[in-house]
Every structure is written in C-alpha cells, then in structure tokens.
Tab-separated table of C-alpha atoms in Angstrom:
chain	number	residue	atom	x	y	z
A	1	UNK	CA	-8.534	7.198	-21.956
A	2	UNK	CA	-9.145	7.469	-17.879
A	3	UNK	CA	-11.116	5.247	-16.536
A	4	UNK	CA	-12.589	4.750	-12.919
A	5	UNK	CA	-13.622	1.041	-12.225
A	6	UNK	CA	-16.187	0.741	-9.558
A	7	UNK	CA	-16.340	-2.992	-7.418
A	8	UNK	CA	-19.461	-5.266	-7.992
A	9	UNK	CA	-22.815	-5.388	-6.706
A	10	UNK	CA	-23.308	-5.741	-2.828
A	11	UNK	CA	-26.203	-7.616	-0.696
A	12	UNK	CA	-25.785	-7.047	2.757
A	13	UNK	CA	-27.603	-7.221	6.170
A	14	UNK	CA	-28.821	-4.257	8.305
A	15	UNK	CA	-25.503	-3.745	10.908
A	16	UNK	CA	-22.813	-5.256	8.622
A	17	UNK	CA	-19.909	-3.097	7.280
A	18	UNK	CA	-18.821	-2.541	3.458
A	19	UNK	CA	-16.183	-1.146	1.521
A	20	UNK	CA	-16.603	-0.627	-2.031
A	21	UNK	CA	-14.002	0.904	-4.516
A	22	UNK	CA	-13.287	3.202	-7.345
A	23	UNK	CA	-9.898	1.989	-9.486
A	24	UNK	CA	-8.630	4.937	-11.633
A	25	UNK	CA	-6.591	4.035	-14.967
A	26	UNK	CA	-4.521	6.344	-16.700
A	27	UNK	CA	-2.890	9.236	-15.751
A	28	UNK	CA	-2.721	11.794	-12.638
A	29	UNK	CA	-5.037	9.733	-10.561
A	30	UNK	CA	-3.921	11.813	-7.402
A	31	UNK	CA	-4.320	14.945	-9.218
A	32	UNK	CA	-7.611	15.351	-9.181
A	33	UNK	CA	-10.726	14.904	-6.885
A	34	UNK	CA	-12.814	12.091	-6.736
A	35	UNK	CA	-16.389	12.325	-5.672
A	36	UNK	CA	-19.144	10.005	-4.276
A	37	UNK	CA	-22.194	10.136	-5.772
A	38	UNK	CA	-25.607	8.123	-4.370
A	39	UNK	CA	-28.282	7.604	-6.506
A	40	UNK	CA	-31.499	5.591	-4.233
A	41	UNK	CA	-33.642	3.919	-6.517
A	42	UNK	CA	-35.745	5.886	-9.173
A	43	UNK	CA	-34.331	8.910	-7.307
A	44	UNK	CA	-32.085	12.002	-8.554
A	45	UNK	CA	-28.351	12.199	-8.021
A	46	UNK	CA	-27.062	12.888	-4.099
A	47	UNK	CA	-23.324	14.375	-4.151
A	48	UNK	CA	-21.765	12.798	-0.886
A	49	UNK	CA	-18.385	14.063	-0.687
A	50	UNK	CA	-15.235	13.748	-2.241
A	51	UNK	CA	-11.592	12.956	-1.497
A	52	UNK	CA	-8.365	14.396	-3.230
A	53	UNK	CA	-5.885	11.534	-3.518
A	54	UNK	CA	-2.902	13.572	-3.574
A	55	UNK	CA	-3.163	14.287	0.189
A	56	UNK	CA	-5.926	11.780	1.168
A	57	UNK	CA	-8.136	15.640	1.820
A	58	UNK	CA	-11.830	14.790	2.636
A	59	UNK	CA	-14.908	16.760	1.773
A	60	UNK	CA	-17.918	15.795	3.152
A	61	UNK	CA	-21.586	16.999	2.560
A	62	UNK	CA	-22.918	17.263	5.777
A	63	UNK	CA	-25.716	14.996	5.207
A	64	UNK	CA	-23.677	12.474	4.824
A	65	UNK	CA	-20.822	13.464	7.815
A	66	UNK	CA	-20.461	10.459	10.076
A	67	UNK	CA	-22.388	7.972	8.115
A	68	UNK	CA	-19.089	7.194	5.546
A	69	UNK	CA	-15.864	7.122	5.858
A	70	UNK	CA	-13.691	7.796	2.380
A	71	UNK	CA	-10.166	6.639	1.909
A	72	UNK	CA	-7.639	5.998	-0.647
A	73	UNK	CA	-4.801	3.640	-1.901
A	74	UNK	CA	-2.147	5.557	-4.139
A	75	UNK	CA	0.122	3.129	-4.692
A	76	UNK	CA	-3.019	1.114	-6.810
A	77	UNK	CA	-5.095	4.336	-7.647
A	78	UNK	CA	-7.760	3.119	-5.988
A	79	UNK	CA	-10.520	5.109	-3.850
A	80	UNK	CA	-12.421	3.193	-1.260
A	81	UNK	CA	-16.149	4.571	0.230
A	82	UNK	CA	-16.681	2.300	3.551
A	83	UNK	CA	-19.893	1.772	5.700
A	84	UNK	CA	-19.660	0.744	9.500
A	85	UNK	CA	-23.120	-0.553	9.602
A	86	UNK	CA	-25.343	-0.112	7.179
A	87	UNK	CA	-29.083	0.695	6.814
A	88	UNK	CA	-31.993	-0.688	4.872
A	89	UNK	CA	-32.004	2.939	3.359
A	90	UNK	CA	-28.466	3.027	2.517
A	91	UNK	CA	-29.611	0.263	-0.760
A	92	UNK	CA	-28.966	2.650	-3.552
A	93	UNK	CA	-26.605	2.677	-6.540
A	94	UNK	CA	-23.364	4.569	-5.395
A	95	UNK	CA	-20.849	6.649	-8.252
A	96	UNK	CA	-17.314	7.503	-8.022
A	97	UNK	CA	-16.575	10.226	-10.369
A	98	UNK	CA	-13.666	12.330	-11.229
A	99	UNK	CA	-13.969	16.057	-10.079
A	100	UNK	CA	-11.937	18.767	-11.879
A	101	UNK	CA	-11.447	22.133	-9.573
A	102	UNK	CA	-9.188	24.124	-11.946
A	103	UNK	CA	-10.729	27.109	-13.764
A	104	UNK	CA	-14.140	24.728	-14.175
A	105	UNK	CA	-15.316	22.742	-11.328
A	106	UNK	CA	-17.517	19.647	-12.798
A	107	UNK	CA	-17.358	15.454	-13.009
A	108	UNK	CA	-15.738	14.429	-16.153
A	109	UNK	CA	-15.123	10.723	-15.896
A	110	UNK	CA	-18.071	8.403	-14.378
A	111	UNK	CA	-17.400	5.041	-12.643
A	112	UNK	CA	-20.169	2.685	-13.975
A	113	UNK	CA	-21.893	2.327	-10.321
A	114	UNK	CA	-21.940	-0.028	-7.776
A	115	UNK	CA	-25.618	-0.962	-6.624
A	116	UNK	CA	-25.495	-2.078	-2.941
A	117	UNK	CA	-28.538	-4.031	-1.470
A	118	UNK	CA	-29.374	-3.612	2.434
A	119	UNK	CA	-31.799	-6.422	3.712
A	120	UNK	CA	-32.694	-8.557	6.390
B	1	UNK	CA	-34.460	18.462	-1.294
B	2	UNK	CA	-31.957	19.666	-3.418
B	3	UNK	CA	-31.326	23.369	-3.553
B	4	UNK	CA	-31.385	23.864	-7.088
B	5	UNK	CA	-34.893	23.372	-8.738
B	6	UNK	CA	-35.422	21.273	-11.973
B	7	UNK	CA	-38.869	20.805	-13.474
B	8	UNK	CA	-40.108	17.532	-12.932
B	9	UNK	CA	-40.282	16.490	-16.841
B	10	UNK	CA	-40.329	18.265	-20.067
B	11	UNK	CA	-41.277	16.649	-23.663
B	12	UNK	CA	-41.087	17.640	-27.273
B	13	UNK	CA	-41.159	15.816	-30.925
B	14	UNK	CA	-38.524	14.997	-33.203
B	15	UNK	CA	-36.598	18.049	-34.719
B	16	UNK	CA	-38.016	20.380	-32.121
B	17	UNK	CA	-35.932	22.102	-29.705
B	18	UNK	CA	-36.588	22.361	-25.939
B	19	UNK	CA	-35.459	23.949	-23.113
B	20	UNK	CA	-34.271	23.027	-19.662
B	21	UNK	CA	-34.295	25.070	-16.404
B	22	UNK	CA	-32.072	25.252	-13.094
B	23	UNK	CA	-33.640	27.848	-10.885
B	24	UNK	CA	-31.628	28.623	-7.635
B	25	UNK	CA	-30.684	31.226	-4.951
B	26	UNK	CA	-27.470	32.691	-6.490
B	27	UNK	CA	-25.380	31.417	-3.701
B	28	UNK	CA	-25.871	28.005	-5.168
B	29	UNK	CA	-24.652	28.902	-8.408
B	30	UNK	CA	-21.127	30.229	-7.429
B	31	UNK	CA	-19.729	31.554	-10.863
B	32	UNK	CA	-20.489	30.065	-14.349
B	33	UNK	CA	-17.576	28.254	-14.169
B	34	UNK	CA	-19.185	26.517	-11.919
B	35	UNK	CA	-22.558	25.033	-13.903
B	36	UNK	CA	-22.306	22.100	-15.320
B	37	UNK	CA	-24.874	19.506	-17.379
B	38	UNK	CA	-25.377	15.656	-17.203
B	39	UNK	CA	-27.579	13.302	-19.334
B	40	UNK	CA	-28.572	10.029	-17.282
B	41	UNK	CA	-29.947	6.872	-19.634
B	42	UNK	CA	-31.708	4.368	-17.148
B	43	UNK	CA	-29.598	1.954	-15.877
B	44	UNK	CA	-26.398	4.142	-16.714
B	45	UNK	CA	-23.643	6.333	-15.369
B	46	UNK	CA	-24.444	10.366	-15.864
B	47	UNK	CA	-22.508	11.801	-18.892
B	48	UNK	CA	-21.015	15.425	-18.750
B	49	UNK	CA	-23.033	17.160	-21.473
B	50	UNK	CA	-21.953	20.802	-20.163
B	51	UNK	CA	-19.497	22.513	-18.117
B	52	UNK	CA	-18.475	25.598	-17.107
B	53	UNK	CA	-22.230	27.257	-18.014
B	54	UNK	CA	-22.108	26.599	-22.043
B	55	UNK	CA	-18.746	24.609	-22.802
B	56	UNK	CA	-19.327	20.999	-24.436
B	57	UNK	CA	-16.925	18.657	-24.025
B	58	UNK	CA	-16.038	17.003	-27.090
B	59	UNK	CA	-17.997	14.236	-28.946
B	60	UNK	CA	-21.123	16.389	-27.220
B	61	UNK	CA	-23.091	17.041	-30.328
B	62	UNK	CA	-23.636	21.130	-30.498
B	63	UNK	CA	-27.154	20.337	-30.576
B	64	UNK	CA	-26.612	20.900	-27.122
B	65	UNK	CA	-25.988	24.161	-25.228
B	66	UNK	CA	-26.136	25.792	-21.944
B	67	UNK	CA	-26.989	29.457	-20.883
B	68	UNK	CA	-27.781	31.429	-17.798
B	69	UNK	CA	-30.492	34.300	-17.123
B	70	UNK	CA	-30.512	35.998	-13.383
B	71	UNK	CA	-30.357	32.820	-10.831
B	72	UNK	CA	-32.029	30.478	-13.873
B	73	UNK	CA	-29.543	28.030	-16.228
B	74	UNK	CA	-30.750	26.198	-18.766
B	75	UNK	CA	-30.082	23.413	-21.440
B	76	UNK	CA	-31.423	23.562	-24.311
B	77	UNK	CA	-31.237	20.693	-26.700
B	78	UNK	CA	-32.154	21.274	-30.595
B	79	UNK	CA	-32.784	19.320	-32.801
B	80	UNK	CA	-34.639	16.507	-31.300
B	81	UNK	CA	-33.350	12.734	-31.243
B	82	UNK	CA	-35.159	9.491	-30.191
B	83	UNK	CA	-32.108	9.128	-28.649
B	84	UNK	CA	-32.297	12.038	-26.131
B	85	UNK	CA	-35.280	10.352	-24.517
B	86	UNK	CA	-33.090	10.680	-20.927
B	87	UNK	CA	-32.943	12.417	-17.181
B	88	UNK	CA	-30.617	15.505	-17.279
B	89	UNK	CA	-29.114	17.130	-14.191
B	90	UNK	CA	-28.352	20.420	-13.902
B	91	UNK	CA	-25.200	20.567	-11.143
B	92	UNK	CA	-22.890	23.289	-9.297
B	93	UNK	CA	-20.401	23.980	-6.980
B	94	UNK	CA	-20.331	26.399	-4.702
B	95	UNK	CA	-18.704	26.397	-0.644
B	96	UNK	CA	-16.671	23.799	-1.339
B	97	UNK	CA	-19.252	21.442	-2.673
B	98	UNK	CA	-21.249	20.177	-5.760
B	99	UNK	CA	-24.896	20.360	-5.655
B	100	UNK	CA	-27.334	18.360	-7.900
B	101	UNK	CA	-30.936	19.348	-9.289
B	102	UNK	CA	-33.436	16.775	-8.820
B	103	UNK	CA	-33.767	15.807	-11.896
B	104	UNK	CA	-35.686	16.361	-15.238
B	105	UNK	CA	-37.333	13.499	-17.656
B	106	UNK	CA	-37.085	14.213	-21.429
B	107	UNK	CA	-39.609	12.504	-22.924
B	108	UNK	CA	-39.429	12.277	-27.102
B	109	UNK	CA	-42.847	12.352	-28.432
C-alpha cells in the first residue's frame, strides 16, 4: 500500500526558514506527481503546486510563485516544501499528496498533514 | 476565491439522499477526466471519493456518485450515514493545474 509520510508539527518565528517533507513508500515514487496542498485554519483546501520526482519538474500556482521553493530527494523518496522566511499567515496545515496525470488527473494518496505554527 | 463554486453547507436525515454542486466557467473544468471528489473529516487528510467525473475508487461505497450537467458537477450521496457528517471538495485540473472548491459542510440531521 503507498504511503506518503509527512514531518511533524512546526512552531516557528516570523523571518525564520523551514523545510518540511513528504516520504513516499512503495512503489514508483518518481513516477508520479506530488502536490502541495495548504489548508489555513477552518479554511477550504489551497492547491500550491506540485513537483514530478522523476525530473525534479516544478509546477507552481501563481499565488504561491516565489513564496516556496519545492524540491526532492530520489535516492530516499522523499519531497521537501521549504520556506525562506515565513509569515504569521503562512500557520496553516500543509498536504503532500500524490497526483496521477494519466488518462484521470486527481490526488489518490494523502500525506496525513503537517500543521506549521508562525508566531512571535 | 476559488474559481469553482461550492455551496456553503447542505444537510439531510438518515436514509435520504442529497446532492452536491460544483458550478464553474467551463475552462475550469477541462474534460471529465478531469473532476474529481474528496470527503474531509475534521482534523483529517481529504479522501478521494471520485475521480474522473463518476469513477469510485474502490472501498468507496456506491452510495456515492458523481455527474455533470452544462458547467455544474455534482455528488450525490444516497443513502444517508451518521458517518457522512463531513466537508467535501469538489476539485479539477485544467492549464496545468488543480483547482479546489471552497468547500461544502454535510451536516446529518
């Protein structure tokens, strides 16, 4: 059964930087897309972007262009979203998900979330 | 705001069937390959209920389905369960990108 593993919760300060991380287990990791998903509190579901970790392609939804940076480690299936500084509005619960683009194009496989905290 | 428009909440009783909307310029909704479903519980990951307009993947009970009228999908869910007391997403991709409806509460009378 696939499986994407999401890192812990986060409490950071306004300006610091943060990498958080989506493990994959199972099969064809790098064949498929995996997407960021932010979710602010009590809020709907924002799709962010996504990364293909066969060739480390980005997608970004512009509203989200410049503010993360997404990256990947293939030799550990593992796909990283990273901050540079955040904000007190970037505290929100952030999903990976897995993204299938072939004939149907929808999120099978859910990370559990990460919830990050931005405060002073 | 998200381009594709979800009504706020909905609500039925036990055993009754109700019925979801999506409503969204066309461009939003690519193909129907491209409408897909999610069920949220609080405090949880989304779930793919739907995909590709009216597939369900398995262990989805066939309670629920999917369907699309003009720029308008829907779920409908028969059959009502306690347990379907939940926010469902509507969701497609279009331009290279996956857009989310805001959101809809089902409340279980």
């Amino acid at each position: 059964e696939v499986q994407l593993v999401q890192s812990g919760p986060e409490v950071k300060k306004p300006g610091e930087s943060l990498k958080i991380s989506c493990q994959g287990s199972g099969p064809s990791f790098t064949s498929y897309w995996i997407a960021w998903v932010r979710q602010l509190p009590g809020k709907g579901l924002d799709y962010m972007g996504a990364i293909y970790p066969g060739d480390s392609s980005t997608r970004y939804n512009p509203s989200f262009q410049g503010q993360v940076t997404f990256s990947v480690d293939t030799s550990n299936d593992i796909a990283y979203m990273q901050w540079g500084g955040l904000k007190a509005s970037d505290t929100a619960t952030y999903f990976c998900a897995r993204g299938r683009t072939i004939d149907f194009y929808y999120m099978d496989v859910w990370g559990k979330g990460t919830t990050v905290t931005v405060s002073s | 705001q998200s381009a594709l428009t979800q009504p706020r909440s909905v609500s039925g009783s036990p055993g009754q069937s109700v019925t979801i909307s999506c409503t969204g310029p066309n461009s939003e909704f690519g193909g129907n390959n491209y409408v897909s479903w999610y069920q949220q519980h609080p405090d949880k990951a989304p779930k793919l209920l739907i995909f590709g307009l009216t597939r369900r993947p398995s262990g989805v009970p066939d309670r629920f389905s999917g369907s699309k009228s003009g720029n308008a999908a829907s779920l409908t869910i028969s059959g009502l369960q306690p347990e379907d007391e939940s926010d469902y997403y509507c969701c497609s991709y279009a331009g290279n990108t996956w857009v989310f409806g805001g959101g809809t509460k089902l409340t279980v009378l």
